[in-house]
Amino acid sequence: MLDTASNRPALPPEIARRRTFAIISHPDAGKTTLTEKFLLFGGAIQMAGQVRAKGEARRTRSDFMQMEKDRGISVSASAMSFDFKTFRFNLVDTPGHSDFSEDTYRTLTAVDAAVMVIDGAKGVESQTRKLFEVCRLRDLPILTFCNKMDRESRDTFDIIDEIQENLAIDVTPASWPIGTGRDFIGCYDMLRDRLELMDRADRNVVAESIEINGLDDPRLADHVPAALLATLREEIEMARELLPALDIKAVQDGSMTPIWFGSAINSFGVKELMEGIGTLGPEPQPQRAEPRMILPEETKVSGFVFKVQANMDPKHRDRVAFVRLASGHFIRGMKLTHVRSKKPMTITNPVMFLASDRELAEEAWAGDIIGIPNHGQLRIGDTLTEGEALRVTGIPSFAPELLQTCRAGDPMKAKHLEKALMQFAEEGAAKVFKPAFGSGFIVGVVGALQFEVLASRIELEYGLPVRFEQSQFTSARWVSGSRQAVEKFVNVNKQHIAHDHDGDIVYLTRLQWDIDRIERDYPDVKLTATKEMMV
């Protein structure tokens, strides 16, 4: 969380009501289901499509890529906006699969908070831990939802202890589960002293809540079986003594997380979580940029591209750049300066994603996410402003961990392949390196599943069967240094040199020994594993 001085003016009401957040979780913790229920409660969709349901119902509304629908995983991060009570929620969906961590990392640069979903039986899993570390780097406030309480789950105190120990963050319970597994009947809302009961019969119904006055209210006994009630009273008494009380400032600093318990598939606990995002989640925050910070209340519009999605509509080769607005009030038809090329762009058909529908965005405010269809002018890391040369910083590009050579099934179509690969490189889906020697392209990714996704997308979107083959290289490093030093280095190591899609020089290595040798023999040349996504 950025340190915001208290003498800043209050945000305009339209900006102050926005909450822009992402959901992070390990695959299978129920993130896509939770996203669906958010849309359901926000009135954006009438019926949530369950990930594991049959046939048509299985197409969850927020996954649109063929492979996502077939596998039931979210691969590309998509953005959705919807209203809930007085708030405007902008939810950015992140891929939970670890093979897509770079896309997720960049997505987290565009949000002000994160909702961490954990499975009541499995607790904190490896991918959750990785994503949490990314949030920690940016001090993002985190709200936690412990899902699948209607199945056999672990002891509530164990789950809370595990989060505190593994993630080094204070946990404060916002609700407390009553019973587990088959006996799970609902939660006690600790922030408002209410009893929330779950309806197992209809999964799309909002749970009923019963106003009570504290745990001594005799009406509790009408709704909760005696044995469960005794346990509940005992556990809440312990929780209030042992666990820290809610401290809104600590939540916004990212040092404390409130936890809600529920079952997303049964629509239970979701509404309370959404209310928590509204009341405890931060309003749009200042954005780090060069040469100065961008404040959301500034009247001039600015925003940055954190994701590019190609071929969202397979019938039109369109590319949509997802732009997070950092300041101002945007109106359709505005002229904005594309800072990298210094050219003005008139934004005539910006879109907002409301569940599975796109609508033309007539206006948008700081904190919103809009899609700008374009033919390749916009890239990840680009900043758009009303004229001032600002560059949003902190959007990284990582060296790939897996490299393979990519060849077209039909050698006559090499040109088409180049075009397809360049599109994916600009989208950030893969790194594409053109070796200085030899033909073909070397494609680098963070996780093996991405090769499958690329092959299936190139075939689907370009009608090009391709094959990926083992490459002699294992990793890549960007090369920097004085022009003279770099030229000398390149001339001697030609067989290891390639260029990425921006034309930057890359050194392809086989072993760590190669990297150590270069560092020893060429002190003036620097090899780096990350590169800022900007010019």
Coordinates of C-alpha atoms in Angstrom, one line a residue:
M1 CA 0.0 0.0 0.0
L2 CA 1.4 3.3 -0.9
D3 CA 1.9 5.8 1.9
T4 CA -0.8 8.4 1.2
A5 CA -0.6 11.7 3.0
S6 CA -3.6 12.7 5.1
N7 CA -3.8 16.1 3.6
R8 CA -4.9 14.8 0.2
P9 CA -8.3 15.9 -0.9
A10 CA -11.2 13.4 -0.7
L11 CA -11.7 11.4 -3.8
P12 CA -14.7 12.3 -6.1
P13 CA -17.6 10.0 -5.0
E14 CA -17.5 8.1 -8.3
I15 CA -13.9 7.1 -7.8
A16 CA -14.3 6.5 -4.0
R17 CA -17.0 3.9 -4.6
R18 CA -14.7 1.8 -6.8
R19 CA -13.0 -1.4 -5.6
T20 CA -10.5 -3.0 -7.9
F21 CA -9.3 -6.4 -6.8
A22 CA -8.1 -9.8 -8.0
I23 CA -8.8 -13.3 -6.7
I24 CA -5.7 -15.4 -6.0
S25 CA -5.8 -19.1 -5.2
H26 CA -4.3 -22.5 -5.8
P27 CA -6.0 -24.3 -8.8
D28 CA -9.2 -26.0 -7.6
A29 CA -9.8 -24.0 -4.5
G30 CA -13.0 -22.7 -6.1
K31 CA -11.9 -19.3 -7.5
T32 CA -13.9 -19.5 -10.7
T33 CA -17.0 -20.6 -8.7
L34 CA -16.5 -17.6 -6.4
T35 CA -16.2 -15.3 -9.4
E36 CA -19.5 -16.6 -10.7
K37 CA -21.3 -16.0 -7.4
F38 CA -19.9 -12.4 -7.3
L39 CA -21.5 -11.8 -10.6
L40 CA -24.7 -13.5 -9.5
F41 CA -25.0 -11.2 -6.4
G42 CA -24.0 -8.2 -8.4
G43 CA -27.0 -8.9 -10.6
A44 CA -24.6 -9.4 -13.6
I45 CA -25.8 -12.9 -14.4
Q46 CA -29.0 -14.8 -13.6
M47 CA -27.5 -18.2 -13.1
A48 CA -24.0 -19.2 -12.3
G49 CA -22.5 -21.9 -14.6
Q50 CA -20.7 -24.4 -12.4
V51 CA -17.3 -25.5 -13.4
R52 CA -18.1 -29.2 -13.0
A53 CA -21.6 -29.1 -14.3
K54 CA -22.6 -30.9 -17.4
G55 CA -22.7 -29.7 -21.0
E56 CA -23.8 -26.1 -21.5
A57 CA -24.0 -25.3 -17.8
R58 CA -20.3 -26.2 -17.6
R59 CA -19.2 -23.2 -19.6
T60 CA -18.5 -20.9 -16.7
R61 CA -19.3 -17.3 -17.7
S62 CA -15.8 -15.9 -17.1
D63 CA -13.8 -18.4 -19.1
F64 CA -13.9 -17.8 -22.8
M65 CA -10.8 -19.5 -24.3
Q66 CA -11.6 -23.0 -25.7
M67 CA -8.9 -24.7 -23.6
E68 CA -10.3 -23.1 -20.4
K69 CA -13.7 -24.5 -21.2
D70 CA -12.4 -28.0 -21.9
R71 CA -10.2 -28.2 -18.9
G72 CA -12.2 -26.2 -16.4
I73 CA -9.2 -23.9 -15.6
S74 CA -8.8 -20.2 -16.0
V75 CA -5.8 -19.5 -18.3
S76 CA -6.1 -15.9 -19.2
A77 CA -6.9 -13.1 -16.8
S78 CA -10.1 -11.4 -17.7
A79 CA -11.7 -8.4 -16.1
M80 CA -15.3 -7.9 -15.1
S81 CA -17.2 -4.9 -13.7
F82 CA -20.4 -5.0 -11.8
D83 CA -22.3 -3.0 -9.1
F84 CA -23.0 -4.3 -5.6
K85 CA -25.0 -2.0 -3.3
T86 CA -23.3 1.4 -3.5
F87 CA -20.0 0.0 -4.8
R88 CA -18.6 -0.5 -8.3
F89 CA -16.5 -3.7 -8.2
N90 CA -13.8 -4.3 -10.9
L91 CA -12.8 -7.9 -10.6
V92 CA -9.7 -9.1 -12.4
D93 CA -9.6 -12.8 -12.7
T94 CA -6.1 -14.4 -12.5
P95 CA -5.0 -17.8 -13.8
G96 CA -4.7 -20.0 -10.7
H97 CA -2.5 -22.5 -12.6
S98 CA 1.2 -22.1 -11.7
D99 CA 2.2 -22.3 -15.3
F100 CA 0.7 -18.8 -15.9
S101 CA 2.4 -17.0 -13.0
E102 CA 3.8 -14.2 -15.1
D103 CA 0.3 -13.1 -16.4
T104 CA -0.9 -13.2 -12.8
Y105 CA 2.0 -11.2 -11.6
R106 CA 1.3 -8.4 -14.1
T107 CA -2.4 -8.5 -13.3
L108 CA -1.6 -7.8 -9.7
T109 CA 0.0 -4.6 -10.7
A110 CA -3.4 -3.4 -11.8
V111 CA -5.4 -4.0 -8.6
D112 CA -5.6 -2.3 -5.2
A113 CA -6.4 -5.4 -3.2
A114 CA -6.6 -9.2 -3.5
V115 CA -9.0 -11.8 -2.2
M116 CA -7.2 -15.0 -1.3
V117 CA -9.3 -18.2 -1.6
I118 CA -8.2 -21.3 0.3
D119 CA -9.7 -24.7 0.5
G120 CA -11.0 -25.6 4.0
A121 CA -9.5 -29.1 3.7
K122 CA -6.2 -28.3 2.1
G123 CA -5.3 -25.0 3.7
V124 CA -2.5 -22.9 2.3
E125 CA -1.2 -24.6 -0.9
S126 CA 2.0 -23.9 -2.9
Q127 CA 0.6 -21.7 -5.6
T128 CA -1.3 -19.6 -3.0
R129 CA 2.0 -19.1 -1.2
K130 CA 3.7 -17.9 -4.5
L131 CA 0.9 -15.5 -5.3
F132 CA 0.8 -14.2 -1.8
E133 CA 4.5 -13.3 -2.0
V134 CA 3.7 -11.2 -5.1
C135 CA 1.0 -9.4 -3.2
R136 CA 3.5 -8.9 -0.3
L137 CA 6.0 -7.2 -2.7
R138 CA 3.4 -4.6 -3.4
D139 CA 1.9 -4.5 0.1
L140 CA -1.6 -5.3 -1.3
P141 CA -4.4 -5.6 1.3
I142 CA -5.6 -9.1 1.4
L143 CA -9.0 -10.5 2.4
T144 CA -9.3 -14.2 2.8
F145 CA -12.2 -16.6 2.0
C146 CA -12.0 -20.1 3.3
N147 CA -14.1 -22.1 0.9
K148 CA -15.7 -25.6 0.8
M149 CA -16.8 -25.6 4.4
D150 CA -19.7 -27.8 3.5
R151 CA -17.2 -30.6 2.8
E152 CA -15.0 -32.3 5.4
S153 CA -12.6 -29.5 6.4
R154 CA -9.9 -28.9 9.0
D155 CA -10.3 -27.4 12.4
T156 CA -10.9 -23.6 12.2
F157 CA -8.0 -22.7 14.5
D158 CA -5.6 -25.0 12.5
I159 CA -6.5 -23.2 9.3
I160 CA -6.0 -19.7 10.9
D161 CA -2.7 -20.9 12.5
E162 CA -1.4 -22.2 9.2
I163 CA -2.2 -18.9 7.4
Q164 CA -0.4 -16.9 10.2
E165 CA 2.6 -19.1 10.2
N166 CA 3.1 -19.8 6.5
L167 CA 2.3 -16.3 5.3
A168 CA 3.4 -14.3 8.3
I169 CA 0.3 -12.2 8.4
D170 CA -2.2 -11.5 11.3
V171 CA -5.6 -13.1 10.8
T172 CA -8.8 -11.8 12.3
P173 CA -12.0 -13.8 11.9
A174 CA -14.9 -11.9 10.3
S175 CA -17.1 -14.9 10.6
W176 CA -17.0 -18.2 12.4
P177 CA -18.2 -21.6 10.9
I178 CA -20.9 -23.6 12.7
G179 CA -20.1 -27.3 12.3
T180 CA -18.1 -28.8 9.4
G181 CA -18.8 -31.1 6.5
R182 CA -22.3 -32.6 6.6
D183 CA -23.0 -30.8 9.9
F184 CA -22.1 -27.3 8.5
I185 CA -25.2 -25.2 8.9
G186 CA -23.8 -21.7 8.5
C187 CA -21.7 -19.0 10.2
Y188 CA -21.8 -16.6 13.0
D189 CA -21.0 -13.1 11.6
M190 CA -18.5 -11.7 14.2
L191 CA -18.5 -8.2 12.8
R192 CA -22.2 -7.7 13.1
D193 CA -23.4 -10.3 15.6
R194 CA -25.7 -12.0 13.1
L195 CA -26.4 -15.6 12.4
E196 CA -26.1 -16.6 8.7
L197 CA -27.8 -19.9 7.8
M198 CA -27.0 -21.9 4.6
D199 CA -29.7 -23.2 2.3
R200 CA -28.5 -26.5 0.8
A201 CA -31.5 -26.9 -1.4
D202 CA -31.0 -24.1 -3.9
R203 CA -27.4 -23.2 -4.7
N204 CA -28.3 -19.8 -6.3
V205 CA -30.2 -18.5 -3.2
V206 CA -28.7 -15.9 -0.9
A207 CA -28.4 -17.3 2.6
E208 CA -30.9 -16.0 5.2
S209 CA -29.5 -14.0 8.0
I210 CA -31.0 -13.7 11.5
E211 CA -30.3 -10.6 13.6
I212 CA -29.3 -11.6 17.1
N213 CA -27.8 -9.8 20.0
G214 CA -24.6 -11.6 20.9
L215 CA -24.0 -15.2 21.7
D216 CA -26.3 -15.2 24.7
D217 CA -29.4 -14.4 22.7
P218 CA -31.9 -17.2 23.4
R219 CA -33.0 -17.2 19.8
L220 CA -29.8 -18.9 18.8
A221 CA -31.1 -22.1 20.3
D222 CA -34.1 -22.1 17.8
H223 CA -31.7 -22.3 14.8
V224 CA -28.6 -24.1 16.1
P225 CA -28.5 -27.6 17.5
A226 CA -27.4 -27.6 21.2
A227 CA -24.1 -29.5 20.7
L228 CA -23.0 -27.2 17.9
L229 CA -24.1 -24.1 19.8
A230 CA -22.0 -25.1 22.8
T231 CA -18.9 -25.6 20.6
L232 CA -19.6 -22.3 18.8
R233 CA -19.8 -20.3 22.1
E234 CA -16.6 -21.9 23.3
E235 CA -14.7 -21.4 20.1
I236 CA -15.7 -17.7 19.7
E237 CA -14.7 -17.0 23.2
M238 CA -11.3 -18.5 22.5
A239 CA -11.0 -16.7 19.2
R240 CA -11.8 -13.3 20.8
E241 CA -9.1 -13.9 23.4
L242 CA -6.4 -15.4 21.2
L243 CA -6.8 -13.6 17.8
P244 CA -6.3 -9.9 17.1
A245 CA -9.4 -7.7 16.7
L246 CA -10.1 -6.2 13.4
D247 CA -7.9 -3.1 12.7
I248 CA -8.8 -1.4 9.4
K249 CA -5.5 0.4 9.1
A250 CA -3.6 -2.9 9.5
V251 CA -5.8 -4.5 6.8
Q252 CA -5.1 -1.7 4.4
D253 CA -1.4 -1.9 5.1
G254 CA -1.4 -5.5 4.1
S255 CA -0.3 -6.7 7.6
M256 CA -3.6 -8.2 8.7
T257 CA -6.2 -10.3 6.8
P258 CA -9.8 -10.7 7.8
I259 CA -11.1 -14.3 7.1
W260 CA -14.7 -15.3 6.1
F261 CA -15.8 -18.9 6.0
G262 CA -18.3 -20.3 3.5
S263 CA -19.2 -22.4 0.5
A264 CA -19.0 -20.7 -2.8
I265 CA -20.9 -23.4 -4.7
N266 CA -23.8 -23.0 -2.3
S267 CA -23.6 -19.2 -2.5
F268 CA -22.9 -19.1 1.2
G269 CA -20.6 -16.6 2.8
V270 CA -20.1 -14.8 -0.5
K271 CA -22.4 -11.8 0.2
E272 CA -20.6 -11.2 3.6
L273 CA -17.2 -11.3 1.8
M274 CA -18.5 -8.8 -0.8
E275 CA -19.7 -6.5 1.9
G276 CA -16.2 -6.8 3.5
I277 CA -14.6 -5.9 0.2
G278 CA -16.8 -2.8 0.0
T279 CA -16.2 -1.6 3.6
L280 CA -12.6 -2.8 4.2
G281 CA -11.1 -2.8 0.7
P282 CA -9.2 0.2 -0.4
E283 CA -10.5 2.8 -2.8
P284 CA -8.3 3.4 -5.9
Q285 CA -4.7 4.0 -4.9
P286 CA -1.9 6.2 -6.3
Q287 CA 0.2 4.6 -9.0
R288 CA 4.0 4.5 -9.1
A289 CA 5.3 6.2 -12.2
E290 CA 8.3 8.1 -13.6
P291 CA 8.9 11.0 -13.1
R292 CA 6.2 11.4 -10.5
M293 CA 3.3 9.5 -8.8
I294 CA -0.1 9.5 -10.4
L295 CA -2.9 10.3 -7.9
P296 CA -6.4 9.0 -8.6
E297 CA -8.1 12.3 -7.9
E298 CA -6.2 14.2 -10.7
T299 CA -8.6 15.6 -13.2
K300 CA -6.5 14.5 -16.2
V301 CA -6.9 11.0 -17.4
S302 CA -4.0 8.5 -17.3
G303 CA -3.9 4.7 -17.5
F304 CA -1.6 1.8 -18.3
V305 CA -1.8 -1.5 -20.2
F306 CA -1.3 -4.5 -18.0
K307 CA -2.6 -7.2 -20.4
V308 CA -3.1 -7.7 -24.1
Q309 CA -5.5 -10.4 -25.3
A310 CA -5.4 -11.3 -28.9
N311 CA -8.3 -12.9 -30.8
M312 CA -10.9 -12.5 -28.1
D313 CA -13.4 -12.8 -30.9
P314 CA -12.0 -15.5 -33.3
K315 CA -14.1 -14.1 -36.2
H316 CA -12.2 -10.8 -36.1
R317 CA -8.5 -10.8 -35.5
D318 CA -8.9 -8.2 -32.8
R319 CA -6.6 -7.5 -29.9
V320 CA -7.8 -5.9 -26.8
A321 CA -5.5 -4.0 -24.5
F322 CA -6.7 -4.1 -20.9
V323 CA -6.1 -0.6 -19.4
R324 CA -6.3 0.2 -15.7
L325 CA -7.2 3.9 -15.4
A326 CA -5.0 5.5 -12.8
S327 CA -6.6 9.0 -12.7
G328 CA -9.3 11.2 -14.0
H329 CA -12.7 10.7 -15.6
F330 CA -12.5 9.1 -19.0
I331 CA -15.2 9.8 -21.7
R332 CA -15.5 7.8 -24.9
G333 CA -14.0 9.5 -27.9
M334 CA -11.2 11.2 -25.9
K335 CA -7.8 11.8 -27.4
L336 CA -5.0 10.3 -25.3
T337 CA -1.3 10.3 -25.9
H338 CA 0.4 7.0 -26.3
V339 CA 3.5 7.9 -24.4
R340 CA 5.9 5.4 -26.0
S341 CA 5.3 6.5 -29.5
K342 CA 4.3 10.1 -28.5
K343 CA 1.3 9.7 -30.9
P344 CA -2.3 10.7 -30.1
M345 CA -4.9 8.0 -30.1
T346 CA -8.6 8.6 -30.2
I347 CA -10.3 6.0 -28.1
T348 CA -13.6 5.5 -30.0
N349 CA -14.7 2.1 -29.0
P350 CA -13.5 1.3 -25.5
V351 CA -15.3 -1.7 -23.9
M352 CA -16.2 -2.7 -20.4
F353 CA -16.7 -6.4 -19.6
L354 CA -19.9 -7.0 -17.7
A355 CA -19.8 -10.7 -16.9
S356 CA -19.7 -12.4 -20.3
D357 CA -20.9 -9.4 -22.2
R358 CA -18.9 -6.5 -23.6
E359 CA -20.5 -3.1 -23.7
L360 CA -19.2 0.1 -25.1
A361 CA -17.8 2.2 -22.2
E362 CA -19.3 5.6 -22.5
E363 CA -17.3 6.7 -19.5
A364 CA -15.0 5.3 -16.9
W365 CA -13.2 6.6 -13.7
A366 CA -9.9 6.0 -12.0
G367 CA -9.9 2.4 -10.7
D368 CA -11.9 1.1 -13.7
I369 CA -10.5 -1.4 -16.2
I370 CA -11.4 -0.8 -19.9
G371 CA -10.6 -2.8 -23.0
I372 CA -9.2 -0.9 -26.0
P373 CA -9.4 -2.8 -29.2
N374 CA -6.4 -2.0 -31.4
H375 CA -4.2 -3.5 -34.1
G376 CA -1.0 -4.0 -32.2
Q377 CA -0.1 -0.4 -31.3
L378 CA -0.6 -1.0 -27.5
R379 CA 1.7 -3.3 -25.6
I380 CA 2.0 -4.4 -22.0
G381 CA 3.5 -1.6 -19.9
D382 CA 2.4 1.2 -22.2
T383 CA 1.1 4.4 -20.5
L384 CA -1.7 6.6 -21.9
T385 CA -2.1 10.1 -20.7
E386 CA -3.6 13.5 -21.7
G387 CA -0.3 14.7 -22.9
E388 CA 2.1 14.4 -20.0
A389 CA 5.1 12.1 -20.5
L390 CA 4.5 9.7 -17.6
R391 CA 5.5 6.1 -17.5
V392 CA 3.9 3.7 -15.0
T393 CA 6.7 1.5 -13.5
G394 CA 6.9 -1.9 -11.9
I395 CA 5.4 -4.1 -14.7
P396 CA 8.1 -6.8 -15.0
S397 CA 8.9 -9.4 -17.7
F398 CA 10.6 -12.5 -16.5
A399 CA 13.2 -14.7 -18.1
P400 CA 11.5 -17.9 -19.3
E401 CA 12.3 -21.2 -17.5
L402 CA 11.6 -23.5 -20.4
L403 CA 12.8 -23.0 -24.0
Q404 CA 11.6 -25.0 -27.1
T405 CA 12.1 -24.6 -30.8
C406 CA 8.8 -24.0 -32.7
R407 CA 8.4 -25.1 -36.3
A408 CA 5.4 -24.9 -38.6
G409 CA 4.0 -28.3 -39.8
D410 CA 4.1 -26.8 -43.4
P411 CA 7.5 -25.2 -44.1
M412 CA 5.8 -22.9 -46.7
K413 CA 3.9 -21.2 -43.8
A414 CA 6.9 -20.0 -41.9
K415 CA 5.9 -16.3 -42.4
H416 CA 2.4 -17.0 -40.9
L417 CA 4.1 -18.6 -38.0
E418 CA 6.2 -15.6 -37.4
K419 CA 3.1 -13.4 -37.3
A420 CA 1.3 -15.7 -34.9
L421 CA 4.3 -15.9 -32.5
M422 CA 4.8 -12.1 -32.6
Q423 CA 1.2 -11.7 -31.6
F424 CA 1.6 -14.0 -28.6
A425 CA 4.8 -12.3 -27.6
E426 CA 3.1 -8.9 -27.5
E427 CA 0.3 -10.4 -25.6
G428 CA 2.8 -11.6 -23.0
A429 CA 1.8 -15.2 -23.4
A430 CA 5.3 -16.3 -24.3
K431 CA 8.8 -15.0 -25.1
V432 CA 9.8 -15.4 -28.7
F433 CA 13.5 -15.3 -29.6
K434 CA 14.8 -15.2 -33.2
P435 CA 18.3 -16.7 -33.1
A436 CA 21.1 -14.8 -34.9
F437 CA 22.1 -18.2 -36.5
G438 CA 19.9 -20.8 -38.0
S439 CA 16.2 -20.7 -38.8
G440 CA 13.1 -21.2 -36.7
F441 CA 12.1 -19.5 -33.5
I442 CA 12.8 -20.3 -29.9
V443 CA 9.8 -19.9 -27.6
G444 CA 10.2 -19.5 -23.9
V445 CA 7.6 -19.9 -21.2
V446 CA 7.3 -20.1 -17.5
G447 CA 5.3 -23.4 -17.3
A448 CA 5.1 -26.4 -19.5
L449 CA 1.3 -26.2 -19.9
Q450 CA 1.8 -23.0 -21.9
F451 CA 3.3 -24.9 -24.8
E452 CA 0.1 -26.8 -25.1
V453 CA -2.0 -23.6 -24.9
L454 CA 0.2 -22.0 -27.6
A455 CA 0.0 -24.9 -29.9
S456 CA -3.8 -25.2 -29.6
R457 CA -4.3 -21.4 -30.0
I458 CA -2.0 -21.2 -33.1
E459 CA -4.0 -24.0 -34.6
L460 CA -7.4 -22.7 -33.7
E461 CA -6.8 -19.0 -34.4
Y462 CA -4.4 -19.2 -37.4
G463 CA -5.2 -22.7 -38.8
L464 CA -1.5 -23.6 -38.4
P465 CA -0.5 -26.9 -37.0
V466 CA 2.9 -26.4 -35.2
R467 CA 5.3 -28.6 -33.3
F468 CA 7.5 -27.8 -30.3
E469 CA 10.8 -29.6 -30.1
Q470 CA 13.5 -29.7 -27.4
S471 CA 16.0 -26.8 -27.7
Q472 CA 19.7 -27.1 -26.9
F473 CA 19.2 -24.0 -24.7
T474 CA 17.8 -24.0 -21.2
S475 CA 17.4 -20.3 -20.3
A476 CA 17.7 -16.8 -21.6
R477 CA 19.1 -13.5 -20.2
W478 CA 18.8 -10.0 -21.5
V479 CA 22.1 -8.3 -22.3
S480 CA 22.9 -4.7 -21.4
G481 CA 26.0 -2.5 -21.3
S482 CA 27.8 0.1 -23.3
R483 CA 27.3 -0.2 -27.1
Q484 CA 31.0 -1.1 -27.6
A485 CA 31.0 -3.8 -24.9
V486 CA 27.8 -5.3 -26.2
E487 CA 29.0 -5.4 -29.8
K488 CA 32.3 -7.1 -28.8
F489 CA 30.4 -9.6 -26.7
V490 CA 27.9 -10.4 -29.5
N491 CA 30.6 -10.9 -32.1
V492 CA 32.4 -13.5 -30.0
N493 CA 29.2 -15.4 -28.9
K494 CA 27.2 -15.3 -32.0
Q495 CA 25.8 -18.9 -31.7
H496 CA 24.2 -18.0 -28.4
I497 CA 22.7 -14.7 -29.5
A498 CA 19.0 -14.0 -30.3
H499 CA 16.6 -11.1 -30.4
D500 CA 13.3 -10.8 -28.5
H501 CA 10.1 -9.4 -30.1
D502 CA 11.2 -5.9 -29.1
G503 CA 14.5 -6.3 -30.9
D504 CA 16.5 -6.4 -27.6
I505 CA 19.6 -8.7 -27.5
V506 CA 19.2 -11.9 -25.6
Y507 CA 21.9 -14.4 -24.6
L508 CA 20.7 -18.0 -24.7
T509 CA 22.5 -20.3 -22.3
R510 CA 22.8 -24.1 -21.8
L511 CA 24.2 -24.1 -18.3
Q512 CA 24.6 -21.9 -15.3
W513 CA 28.4 -22.2 -16.1
D514 CA 27.8 -20.2 -19.3
I515 CA 26.4 -17.3 -17.3
D516 CA 29.2 -17.4 -14.7
R517 CA 31.8 -17.5 -17.5
I518 CA 30.3 -14.4 -19.2
E519 CA 30.2 -12.5 -15.8
R520 CA 33.8 -13.3 -15.4
D521 CA 35.1 -12.7 -18.9
Y522 CA 32.9 -9.6 -19.8
P523 CA 32.7 -7.4 -16.7
D524 CA 31.2 -4.5 -18.7
V525 CA 28.3 -6.6 -19.9
K526 CA 25.3 -7.2 -17.7
L527 CA 23.0 -10.3 -18.0
T528 CA 19.6 -9.9 -16.4
A529 CA 16.7 -12.3 -15.8
T530 CA 14.0 -9.6 -15.8
K531 CA 13.2 -6.6 -17.9
E532 CA 10.8 -3.7 -17.3
M533 CA 7.9 -3.9 -19.7
M534 CA 8.3 -0.4 -21.1
V535 CA 10.5 1.5 -23.4

